[in-house]
mmCIF file of C-alpha atoms and ligand atoms in Angstrom:
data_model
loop_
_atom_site.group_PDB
_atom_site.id
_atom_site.type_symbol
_atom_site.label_atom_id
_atom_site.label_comp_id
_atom_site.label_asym_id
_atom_site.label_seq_id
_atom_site.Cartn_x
_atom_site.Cartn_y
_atom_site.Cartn_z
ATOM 1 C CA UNK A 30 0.000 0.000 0.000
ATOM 2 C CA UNK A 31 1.536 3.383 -1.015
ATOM 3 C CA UNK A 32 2.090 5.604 1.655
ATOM 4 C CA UNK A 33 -0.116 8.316 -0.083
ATOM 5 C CA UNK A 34 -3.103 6.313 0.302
ATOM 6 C CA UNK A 35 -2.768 6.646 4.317
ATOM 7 C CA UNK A 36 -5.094 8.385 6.339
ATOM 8 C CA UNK A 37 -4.057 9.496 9.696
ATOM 9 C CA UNK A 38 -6.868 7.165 11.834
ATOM 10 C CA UNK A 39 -8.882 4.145 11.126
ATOM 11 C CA UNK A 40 -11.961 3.737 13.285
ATOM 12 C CA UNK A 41 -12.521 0.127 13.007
ATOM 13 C CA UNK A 42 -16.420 -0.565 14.537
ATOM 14 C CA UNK A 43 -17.501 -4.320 14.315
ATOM 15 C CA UNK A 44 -21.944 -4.044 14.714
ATOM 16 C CA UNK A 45 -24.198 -7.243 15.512
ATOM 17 C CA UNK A 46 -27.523 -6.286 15.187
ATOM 18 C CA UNK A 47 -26.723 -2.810 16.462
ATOM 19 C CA UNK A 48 -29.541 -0.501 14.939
ATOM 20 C CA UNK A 49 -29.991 0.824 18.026
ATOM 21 C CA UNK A 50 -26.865 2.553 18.871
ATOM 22 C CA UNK A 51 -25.096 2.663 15.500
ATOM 23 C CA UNK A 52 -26.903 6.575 15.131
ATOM 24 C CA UNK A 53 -25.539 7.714 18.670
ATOM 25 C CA UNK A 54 -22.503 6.392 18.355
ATOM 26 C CA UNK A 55 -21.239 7.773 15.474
ATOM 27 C CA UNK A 56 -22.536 11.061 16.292
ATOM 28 C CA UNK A 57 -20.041 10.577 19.223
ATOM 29 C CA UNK A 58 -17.746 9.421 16.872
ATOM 30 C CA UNK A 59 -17.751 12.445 14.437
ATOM 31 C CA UNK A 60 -17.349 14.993 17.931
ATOM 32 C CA UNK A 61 -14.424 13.594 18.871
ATOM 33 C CA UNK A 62 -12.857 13.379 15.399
ATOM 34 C CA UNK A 63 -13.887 16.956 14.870
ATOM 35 C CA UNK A 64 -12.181 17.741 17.829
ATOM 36 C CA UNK A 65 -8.628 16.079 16.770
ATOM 37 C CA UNK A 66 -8.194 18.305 13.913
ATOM 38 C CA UNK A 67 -7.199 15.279 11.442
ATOM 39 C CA UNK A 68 -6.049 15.945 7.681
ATOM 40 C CA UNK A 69 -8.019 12.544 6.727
ATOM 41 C CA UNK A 70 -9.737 9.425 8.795
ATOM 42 C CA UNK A 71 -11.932 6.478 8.023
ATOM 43 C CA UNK A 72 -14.592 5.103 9.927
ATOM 44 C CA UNK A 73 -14.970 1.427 9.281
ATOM 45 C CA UNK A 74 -17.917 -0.524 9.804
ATOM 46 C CA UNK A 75 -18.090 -3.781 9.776
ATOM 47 C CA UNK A 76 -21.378 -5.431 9.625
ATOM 48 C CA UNK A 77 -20.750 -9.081 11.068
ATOM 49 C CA UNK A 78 -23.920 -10.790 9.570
ATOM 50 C CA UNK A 79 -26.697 -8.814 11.194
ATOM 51 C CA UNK A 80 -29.979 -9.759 11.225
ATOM 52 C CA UNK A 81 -31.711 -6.096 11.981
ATOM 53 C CA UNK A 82 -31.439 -2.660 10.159
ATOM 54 C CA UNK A 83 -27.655 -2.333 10.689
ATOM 55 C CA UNK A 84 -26.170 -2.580 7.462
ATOM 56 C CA UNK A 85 -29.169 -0.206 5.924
ATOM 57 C CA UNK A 86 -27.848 2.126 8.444
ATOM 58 C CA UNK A 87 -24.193 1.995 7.385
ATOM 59 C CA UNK A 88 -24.779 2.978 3.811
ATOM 60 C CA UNK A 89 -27.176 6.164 4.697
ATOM 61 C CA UNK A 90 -24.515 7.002 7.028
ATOM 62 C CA UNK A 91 -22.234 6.233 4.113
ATOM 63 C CA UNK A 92 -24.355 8.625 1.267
ATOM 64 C CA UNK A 93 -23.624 11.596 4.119
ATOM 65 C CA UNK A 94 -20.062 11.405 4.844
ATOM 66 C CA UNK A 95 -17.454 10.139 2.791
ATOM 67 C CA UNK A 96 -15.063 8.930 6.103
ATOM 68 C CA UNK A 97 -17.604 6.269 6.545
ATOM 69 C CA UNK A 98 -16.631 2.803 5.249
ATOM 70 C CA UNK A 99 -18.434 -0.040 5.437
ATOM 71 C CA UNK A 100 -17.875 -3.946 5.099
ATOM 72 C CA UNK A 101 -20.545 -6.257 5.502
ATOM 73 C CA UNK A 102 -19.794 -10.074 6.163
ATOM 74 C CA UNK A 103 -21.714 -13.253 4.797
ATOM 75 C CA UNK A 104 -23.065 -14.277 8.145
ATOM 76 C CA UNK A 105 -22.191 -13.934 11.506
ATOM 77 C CA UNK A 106 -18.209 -14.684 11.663
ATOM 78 C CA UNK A 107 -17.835 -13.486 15.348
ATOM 79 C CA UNK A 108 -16.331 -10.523 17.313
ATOM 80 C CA UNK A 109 -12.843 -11.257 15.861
ATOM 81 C CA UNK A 110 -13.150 -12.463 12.935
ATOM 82 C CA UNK A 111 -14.835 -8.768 12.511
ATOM 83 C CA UNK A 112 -12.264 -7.181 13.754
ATOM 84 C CA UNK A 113 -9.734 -8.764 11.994
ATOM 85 C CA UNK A 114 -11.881 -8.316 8.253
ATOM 86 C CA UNK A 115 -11.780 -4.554 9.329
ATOM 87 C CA UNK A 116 -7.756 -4.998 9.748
ATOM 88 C CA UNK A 117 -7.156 -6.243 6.212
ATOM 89 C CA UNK A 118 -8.738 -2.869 5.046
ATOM 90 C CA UNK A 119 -7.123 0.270 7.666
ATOM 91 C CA UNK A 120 -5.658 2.708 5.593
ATOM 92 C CA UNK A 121 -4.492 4.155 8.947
ATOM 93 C CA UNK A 122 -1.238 5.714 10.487
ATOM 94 C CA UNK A 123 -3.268 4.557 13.629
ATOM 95 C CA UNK A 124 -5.601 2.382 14.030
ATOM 96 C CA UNK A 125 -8.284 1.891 16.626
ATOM 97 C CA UNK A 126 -10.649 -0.671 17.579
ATOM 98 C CA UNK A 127 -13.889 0.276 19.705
ATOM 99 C CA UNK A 128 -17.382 -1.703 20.239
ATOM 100 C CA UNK A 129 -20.474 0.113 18.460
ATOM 101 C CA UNK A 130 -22.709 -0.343 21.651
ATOM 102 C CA UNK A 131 -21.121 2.737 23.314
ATOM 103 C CA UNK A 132 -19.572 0.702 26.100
ATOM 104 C CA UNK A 133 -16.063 1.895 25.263
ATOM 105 C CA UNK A 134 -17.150 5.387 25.272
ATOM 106 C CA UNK A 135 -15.783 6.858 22.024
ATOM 107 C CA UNK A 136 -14.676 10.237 23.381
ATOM 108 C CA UNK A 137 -11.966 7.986 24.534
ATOM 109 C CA UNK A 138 -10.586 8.090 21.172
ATOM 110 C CA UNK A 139 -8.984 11.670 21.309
ATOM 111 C CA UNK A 140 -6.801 10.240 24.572
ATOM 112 C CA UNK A 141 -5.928 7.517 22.949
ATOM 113 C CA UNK A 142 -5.145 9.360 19.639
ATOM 114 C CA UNK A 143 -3.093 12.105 21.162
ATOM 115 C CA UNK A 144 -1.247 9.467 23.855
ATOM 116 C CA UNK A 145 -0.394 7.266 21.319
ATOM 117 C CA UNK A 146 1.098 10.478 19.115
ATOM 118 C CA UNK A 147 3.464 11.373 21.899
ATOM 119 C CA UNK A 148 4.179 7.895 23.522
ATOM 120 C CA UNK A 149 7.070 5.614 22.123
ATOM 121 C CA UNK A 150 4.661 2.202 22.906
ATOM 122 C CA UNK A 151 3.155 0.963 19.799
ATOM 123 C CA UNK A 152 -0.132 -0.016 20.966
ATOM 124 C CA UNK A 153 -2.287 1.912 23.954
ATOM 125 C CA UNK A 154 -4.900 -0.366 25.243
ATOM 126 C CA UNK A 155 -7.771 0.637 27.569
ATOM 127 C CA UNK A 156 -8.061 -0.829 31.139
ATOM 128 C CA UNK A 157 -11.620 -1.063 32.999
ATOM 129 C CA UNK A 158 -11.256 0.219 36.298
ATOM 130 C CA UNK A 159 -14.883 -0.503 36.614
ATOM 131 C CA UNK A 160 -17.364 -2.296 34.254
ATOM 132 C CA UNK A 161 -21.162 -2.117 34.774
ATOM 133 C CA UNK A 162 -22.152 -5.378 33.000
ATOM 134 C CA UNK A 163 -23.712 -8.293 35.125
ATOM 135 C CA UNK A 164 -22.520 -10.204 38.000
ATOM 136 C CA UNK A 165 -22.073 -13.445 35.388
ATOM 137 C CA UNK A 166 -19.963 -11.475 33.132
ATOM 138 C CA UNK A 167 -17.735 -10.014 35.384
ATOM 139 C CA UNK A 168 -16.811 -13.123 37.270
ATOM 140 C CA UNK A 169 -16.568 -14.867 34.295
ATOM 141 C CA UNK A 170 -14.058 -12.616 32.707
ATOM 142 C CA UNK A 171 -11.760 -12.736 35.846
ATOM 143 C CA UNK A 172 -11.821 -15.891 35.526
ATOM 144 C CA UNK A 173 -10.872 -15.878 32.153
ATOM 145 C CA UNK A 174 -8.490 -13.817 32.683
ATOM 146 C CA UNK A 175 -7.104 -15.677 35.361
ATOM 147 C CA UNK A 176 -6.765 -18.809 33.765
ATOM 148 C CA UNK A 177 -5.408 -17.396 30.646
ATOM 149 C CA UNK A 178 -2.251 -16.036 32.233
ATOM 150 C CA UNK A 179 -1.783 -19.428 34.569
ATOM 151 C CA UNK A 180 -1.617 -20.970 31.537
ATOM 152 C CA UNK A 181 0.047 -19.767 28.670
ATOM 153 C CA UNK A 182 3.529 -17.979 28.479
ATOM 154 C CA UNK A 183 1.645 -14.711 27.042
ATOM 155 C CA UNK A 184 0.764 -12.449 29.849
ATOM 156 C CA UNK A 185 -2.489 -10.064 29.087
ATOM 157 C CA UNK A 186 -3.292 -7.366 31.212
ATOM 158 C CA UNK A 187 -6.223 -7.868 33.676
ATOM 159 C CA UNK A 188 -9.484 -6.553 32.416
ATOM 160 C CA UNK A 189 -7.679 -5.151 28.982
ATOM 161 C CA UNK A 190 -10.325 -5.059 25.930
ATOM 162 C CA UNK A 191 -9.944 -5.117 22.778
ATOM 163 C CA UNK A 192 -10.499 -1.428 22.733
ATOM 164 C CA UNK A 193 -7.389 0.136 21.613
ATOM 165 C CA UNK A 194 -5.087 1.734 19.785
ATOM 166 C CA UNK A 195 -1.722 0.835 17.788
ATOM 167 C CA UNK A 196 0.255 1.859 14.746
ATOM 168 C CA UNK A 197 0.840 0.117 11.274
ATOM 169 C CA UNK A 198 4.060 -1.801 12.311
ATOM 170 C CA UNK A 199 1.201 -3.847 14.540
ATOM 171 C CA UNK A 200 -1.464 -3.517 12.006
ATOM 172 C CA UNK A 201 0.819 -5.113 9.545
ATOM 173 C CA UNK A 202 1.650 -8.247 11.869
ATOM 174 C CA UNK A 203 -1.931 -8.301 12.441
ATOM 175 C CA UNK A 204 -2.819 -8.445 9.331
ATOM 176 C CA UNK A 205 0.230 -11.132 8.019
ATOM 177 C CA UNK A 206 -1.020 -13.923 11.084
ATOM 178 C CA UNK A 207 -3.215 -16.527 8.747
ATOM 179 C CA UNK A 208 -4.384 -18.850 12.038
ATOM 180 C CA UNK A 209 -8.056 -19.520 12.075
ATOM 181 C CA UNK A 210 -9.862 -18.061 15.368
ATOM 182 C CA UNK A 211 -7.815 -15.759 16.028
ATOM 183 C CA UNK A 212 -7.642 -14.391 19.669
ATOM 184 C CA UNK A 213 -6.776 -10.412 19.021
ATOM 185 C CA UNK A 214 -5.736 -9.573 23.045
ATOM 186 C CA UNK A 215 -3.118 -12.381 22.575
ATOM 187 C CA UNK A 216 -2.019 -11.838 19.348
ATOM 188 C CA UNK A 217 -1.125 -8.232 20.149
ATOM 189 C CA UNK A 218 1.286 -8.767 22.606
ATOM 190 C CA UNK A 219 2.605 -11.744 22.080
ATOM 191 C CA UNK A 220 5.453 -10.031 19.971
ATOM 192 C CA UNK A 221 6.030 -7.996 22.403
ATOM 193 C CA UNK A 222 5.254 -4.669 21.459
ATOM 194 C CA UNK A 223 5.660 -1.634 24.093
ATOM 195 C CA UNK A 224 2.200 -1.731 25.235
ATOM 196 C CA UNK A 225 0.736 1.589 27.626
ATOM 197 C CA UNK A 226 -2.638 1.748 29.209
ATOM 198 C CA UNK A 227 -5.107 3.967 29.691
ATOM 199 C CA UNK A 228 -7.594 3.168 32.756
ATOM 200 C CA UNK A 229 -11.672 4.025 32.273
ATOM 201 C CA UNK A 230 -14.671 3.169 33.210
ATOM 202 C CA UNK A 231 -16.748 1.005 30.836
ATOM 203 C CA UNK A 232 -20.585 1.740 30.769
ATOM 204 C CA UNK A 233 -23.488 -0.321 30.256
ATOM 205 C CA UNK A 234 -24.521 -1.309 26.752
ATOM 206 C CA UNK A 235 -26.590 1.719 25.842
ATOM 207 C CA UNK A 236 -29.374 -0.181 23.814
ATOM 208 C CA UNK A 237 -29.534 -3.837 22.445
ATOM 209 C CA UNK A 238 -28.511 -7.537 24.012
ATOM 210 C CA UNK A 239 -24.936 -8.675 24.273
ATOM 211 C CA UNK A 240 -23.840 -10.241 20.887
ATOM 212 C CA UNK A 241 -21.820 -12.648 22.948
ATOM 213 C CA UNK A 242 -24.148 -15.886 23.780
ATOM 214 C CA UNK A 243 -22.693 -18.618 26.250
ATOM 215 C CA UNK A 244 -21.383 -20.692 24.073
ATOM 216 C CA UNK A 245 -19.644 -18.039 22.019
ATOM 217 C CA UNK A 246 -17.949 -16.984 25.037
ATOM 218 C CA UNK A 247 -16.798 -20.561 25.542
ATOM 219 C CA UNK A 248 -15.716 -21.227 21.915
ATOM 220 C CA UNK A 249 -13.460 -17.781 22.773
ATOM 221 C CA UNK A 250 -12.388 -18.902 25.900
ATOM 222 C CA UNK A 251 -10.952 -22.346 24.033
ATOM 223 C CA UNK A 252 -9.607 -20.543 21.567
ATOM 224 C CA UNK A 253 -7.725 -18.504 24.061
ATOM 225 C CA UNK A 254 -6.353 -21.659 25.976
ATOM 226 C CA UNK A 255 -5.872 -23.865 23.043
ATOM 227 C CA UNK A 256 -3.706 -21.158 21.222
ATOM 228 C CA UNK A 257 -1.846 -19.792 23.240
ATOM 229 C CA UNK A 258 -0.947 -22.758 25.708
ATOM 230 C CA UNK A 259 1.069 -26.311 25.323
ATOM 231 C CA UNK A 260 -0.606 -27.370 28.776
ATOM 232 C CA UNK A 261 -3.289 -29.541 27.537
ATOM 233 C CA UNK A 262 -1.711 -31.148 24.763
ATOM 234 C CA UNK A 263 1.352 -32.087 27.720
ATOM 235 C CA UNK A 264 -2.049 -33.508 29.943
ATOM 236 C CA UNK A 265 -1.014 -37.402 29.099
ATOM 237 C CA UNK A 266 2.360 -36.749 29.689
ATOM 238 C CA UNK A 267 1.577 -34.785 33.289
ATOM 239 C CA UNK A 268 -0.879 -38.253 33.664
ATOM 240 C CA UNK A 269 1.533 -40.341 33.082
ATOM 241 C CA UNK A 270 4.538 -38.974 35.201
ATOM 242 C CA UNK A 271 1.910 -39.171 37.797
ATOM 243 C CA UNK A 272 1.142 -42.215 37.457
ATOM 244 C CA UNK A 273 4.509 -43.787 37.852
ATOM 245 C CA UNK A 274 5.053 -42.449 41.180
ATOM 246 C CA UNK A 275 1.839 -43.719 42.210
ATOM 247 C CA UNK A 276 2.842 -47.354 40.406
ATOM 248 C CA UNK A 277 6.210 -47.035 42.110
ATOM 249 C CA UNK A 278 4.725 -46.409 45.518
ATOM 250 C CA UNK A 279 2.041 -49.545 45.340
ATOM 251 C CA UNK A 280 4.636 -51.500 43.946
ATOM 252 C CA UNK A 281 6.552 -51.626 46.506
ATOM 253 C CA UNK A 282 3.655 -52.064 49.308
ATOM 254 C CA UNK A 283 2.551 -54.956 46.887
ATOM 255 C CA UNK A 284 5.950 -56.778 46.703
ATOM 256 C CA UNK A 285 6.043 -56.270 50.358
ATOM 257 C CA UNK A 286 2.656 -57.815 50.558
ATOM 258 C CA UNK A 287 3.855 -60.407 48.612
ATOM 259 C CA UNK A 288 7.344 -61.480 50.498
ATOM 260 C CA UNK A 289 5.196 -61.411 53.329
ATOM 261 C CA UNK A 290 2.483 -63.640 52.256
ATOM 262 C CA UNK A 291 -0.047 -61.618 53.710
ATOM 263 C CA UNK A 292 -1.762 -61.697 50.076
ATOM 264 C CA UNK A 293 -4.047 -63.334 47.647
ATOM 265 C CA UNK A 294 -2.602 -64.692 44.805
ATOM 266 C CA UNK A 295 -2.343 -63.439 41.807
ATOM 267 C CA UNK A 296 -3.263 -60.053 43.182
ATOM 268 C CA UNK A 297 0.381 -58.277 42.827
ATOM 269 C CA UNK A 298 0.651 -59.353 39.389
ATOM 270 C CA UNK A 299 -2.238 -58.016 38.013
ATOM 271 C CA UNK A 300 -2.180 -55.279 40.000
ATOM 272 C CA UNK A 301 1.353 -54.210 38.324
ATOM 273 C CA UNK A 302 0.094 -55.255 34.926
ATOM 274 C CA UNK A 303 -2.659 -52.927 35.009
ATOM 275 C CA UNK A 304 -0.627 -50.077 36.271
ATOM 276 C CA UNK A 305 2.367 -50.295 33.793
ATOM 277 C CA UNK A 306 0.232 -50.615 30.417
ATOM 278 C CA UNK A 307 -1.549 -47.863 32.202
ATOM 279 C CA UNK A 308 1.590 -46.267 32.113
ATOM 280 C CA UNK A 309 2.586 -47.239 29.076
ATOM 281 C CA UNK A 310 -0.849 -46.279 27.488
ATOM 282 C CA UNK A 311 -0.580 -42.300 28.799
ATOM 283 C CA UNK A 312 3.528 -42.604 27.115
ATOM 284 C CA UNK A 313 1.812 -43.660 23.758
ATOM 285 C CA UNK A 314 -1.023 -40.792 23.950
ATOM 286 C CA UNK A 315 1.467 -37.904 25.103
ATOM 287 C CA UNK A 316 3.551 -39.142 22.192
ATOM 288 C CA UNK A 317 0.449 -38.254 19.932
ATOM 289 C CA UNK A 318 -0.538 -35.592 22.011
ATOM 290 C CA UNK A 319 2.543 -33.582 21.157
ATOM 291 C CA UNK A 320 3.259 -34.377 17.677
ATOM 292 C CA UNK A 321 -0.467 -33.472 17.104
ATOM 293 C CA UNK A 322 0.054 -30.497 18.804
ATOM 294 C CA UNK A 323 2.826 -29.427 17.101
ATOM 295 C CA UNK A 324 1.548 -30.086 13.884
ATOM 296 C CA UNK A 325 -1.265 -27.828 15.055
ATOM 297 C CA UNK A 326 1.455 -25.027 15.675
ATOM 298 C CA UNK A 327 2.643 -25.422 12.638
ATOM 299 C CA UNK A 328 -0.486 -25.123 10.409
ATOM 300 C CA UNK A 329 -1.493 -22.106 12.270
ATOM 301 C CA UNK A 330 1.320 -20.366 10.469
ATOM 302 C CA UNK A 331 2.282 -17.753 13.431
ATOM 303 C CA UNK A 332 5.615 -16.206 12.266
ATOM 304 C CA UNK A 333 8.235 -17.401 14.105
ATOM 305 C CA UNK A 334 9.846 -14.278 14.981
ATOM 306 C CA UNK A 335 8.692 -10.730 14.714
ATOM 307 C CA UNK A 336 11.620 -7.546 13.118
ATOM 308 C CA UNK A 337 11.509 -4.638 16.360
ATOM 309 C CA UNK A 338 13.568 -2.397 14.152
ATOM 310 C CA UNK A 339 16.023 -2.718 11.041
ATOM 311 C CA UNK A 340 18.951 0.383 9.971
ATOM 312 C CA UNK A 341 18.229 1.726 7.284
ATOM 313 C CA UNK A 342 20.530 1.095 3.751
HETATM 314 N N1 LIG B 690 -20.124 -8.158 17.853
HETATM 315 C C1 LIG B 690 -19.803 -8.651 16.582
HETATM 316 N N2 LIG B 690 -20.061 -9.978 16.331
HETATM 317 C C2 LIG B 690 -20.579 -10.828 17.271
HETATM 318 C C3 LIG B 690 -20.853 -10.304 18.565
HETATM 319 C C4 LIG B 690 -20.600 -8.967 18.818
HETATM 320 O O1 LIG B 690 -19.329 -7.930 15.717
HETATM 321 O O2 LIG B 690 -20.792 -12.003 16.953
HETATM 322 C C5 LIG B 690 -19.841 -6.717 18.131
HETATM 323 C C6 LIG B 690 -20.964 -5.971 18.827
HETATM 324 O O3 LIG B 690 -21.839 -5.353 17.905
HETATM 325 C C7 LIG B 690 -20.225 -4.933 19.662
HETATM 326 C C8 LIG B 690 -18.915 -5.652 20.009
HETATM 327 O O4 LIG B 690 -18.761 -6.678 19.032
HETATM 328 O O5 LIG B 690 -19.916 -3.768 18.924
HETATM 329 C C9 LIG B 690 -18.929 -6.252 21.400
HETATM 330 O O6 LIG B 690 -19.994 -7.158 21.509
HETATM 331 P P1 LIG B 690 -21.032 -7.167 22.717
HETATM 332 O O7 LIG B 690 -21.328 -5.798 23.188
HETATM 333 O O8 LIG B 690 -22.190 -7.986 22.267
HETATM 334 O O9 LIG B 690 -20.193 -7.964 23.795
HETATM 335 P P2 LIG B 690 -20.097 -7.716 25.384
HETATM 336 O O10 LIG B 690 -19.898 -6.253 25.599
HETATM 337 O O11 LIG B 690 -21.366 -8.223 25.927
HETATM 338 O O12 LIG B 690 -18.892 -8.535 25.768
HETATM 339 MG MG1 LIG B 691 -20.927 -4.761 24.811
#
């Protein structure tokens, strides 16, 4: 992409079924950009299968202001998969990513636009400091959160969104990763980009229902684990190592048993059959385990290391 062709901020909005708020929130939207005094910006809109008058809205919105962008997706791909469609098309020096149900409030923006202008970090996330959503979500998400950094080797930053901001040299790794179900608060750091936050306080969903059912929120959650941790494809191996101590403990009370007579027979050795091809069983599937997770690795296609700076020629 020629440099020409940048604008200075890409507004990247992902909408399920958001006819409700779309209106409000880019009237927010346009005060705050007003306000930044940019030569050129882009809102983008990405309509993630909607079933409502979203995507109607996006093209009147469209026919008013030329910023406005708009992609519209077969079906329903998911939060991320929206958010990454939206990627492949910033034009943006900077690119941010905010929720269209006004929960990230979008005045937000001009901090985040300014900070990020002035700051050396390459990305400049937003942290809730308080978040008025139900009991179930919030315990949920520290849980998530919780067991996401106990098990994988990619800290994230409690109670960091996906609302944020970052410049093209993350955009552009963004945009080169080819996994499938992609998990964008991993992905982001996991090169280890100089990350800053800004704390807020995230409001209710102005108008609407959550886009994000149970089981979408579990299929994330997986994602999360499965991608970014080895842990439970080393499970048979953590089984089996476990199961030899125990074998080696009982084997020795049963061959004590057994010199002592105090036994019935034929009890120690199939007792110690079953435990070794036990053992032996756990070997064979941690041996499949980890060759099938590697191959996993692999396929996802994840660059294996990420350029922080080169000298110029
Ligand atoms: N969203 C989306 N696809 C989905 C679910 C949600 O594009 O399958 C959008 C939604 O319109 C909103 C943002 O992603 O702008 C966050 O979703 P939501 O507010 O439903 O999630 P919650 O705040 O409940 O976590
Ligand atoms: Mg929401």
């Amino acid at each position: 992409m020629k440099n020409s062709k940048l604008v200075s901020l890409s507004i990247l909005a992902p909408c399920y079924n958001e006819e409700k708020n779309i209106n409000e929130f880019y009237d927010r939207i346009n005060n705050t950009v007003k306000k930044l005094s940019l030569q050129n910006y882009e809102i983008i809109f990405i309509d993630d299968g909607s079933e409502d008058e979203t995507w109607s809205i996006i093209k009147e919105k469209k026919l008013i202001d030329k910023h406005v962008k708009g992609i519209k997706l077969q079906k329903n791909f998911g939060h991320q998969n929206a958010i990454f469609a939206g990627l492949k098309n910033s034009k943006g020096t900077y690119t941010t990513v905010i929720d269209t149900d006004l929960q990230d409030p979008p005045e937000l923006i001009e901090k985040l636009y300014n900070k990020i202008k002035t700051n050396n970090a390459n990305i400049i996330s937003c942290q809730r400091s308080t978040r008025k959503d139900s009991f179930f979500k919030k315990i949920t998400a520290s849980i998530f959160y919780y067991m996401f950094n106990l098990l994988s080797k990619t800290k994230i930053k409690k109670q960091v969104s996906d609302f944020k901001i970052f410049d093209r040299k993350v955009l552009s790794f963004l945009n080169n990763l080819e996994e499938s179900d992609p998990f964008l608060r991993g992905l982001i750091v996991w090169p280890g980009f100089k990350e800053d936050i800004i704390v807020f306080n995230r409001d209710k969903r102005h108008k609407g229902r959550s886009g994000w059912s149970i089981s979408k929120m579990f299929d994330f959650s997986l994602n999360a684990f499965f991608g970014f941790s080895n842990l439970p494809m080393r499970l048979s191996f953590i089984i089996c190592f476990l199961l030899s101590l125990f074998f080696l403990i009982f084997a020795l009370y049963a061959l004590i048993s057994y010199f002592s007579g105090n036994i019935v027979r034929g009890w120690t050795s199939i007792f110690l059959i079953i435990v070794l091809f036990n053992i032996f069983n756990f070997f064979i599937l941690g041996l499949i385990s980890e060759y099938t997770g590697r191959i996993y690795l692999e396929i996802k296609k994840r660059p294996r290391y990420v350029i922080e700076e080169t000298l110029p020629d």
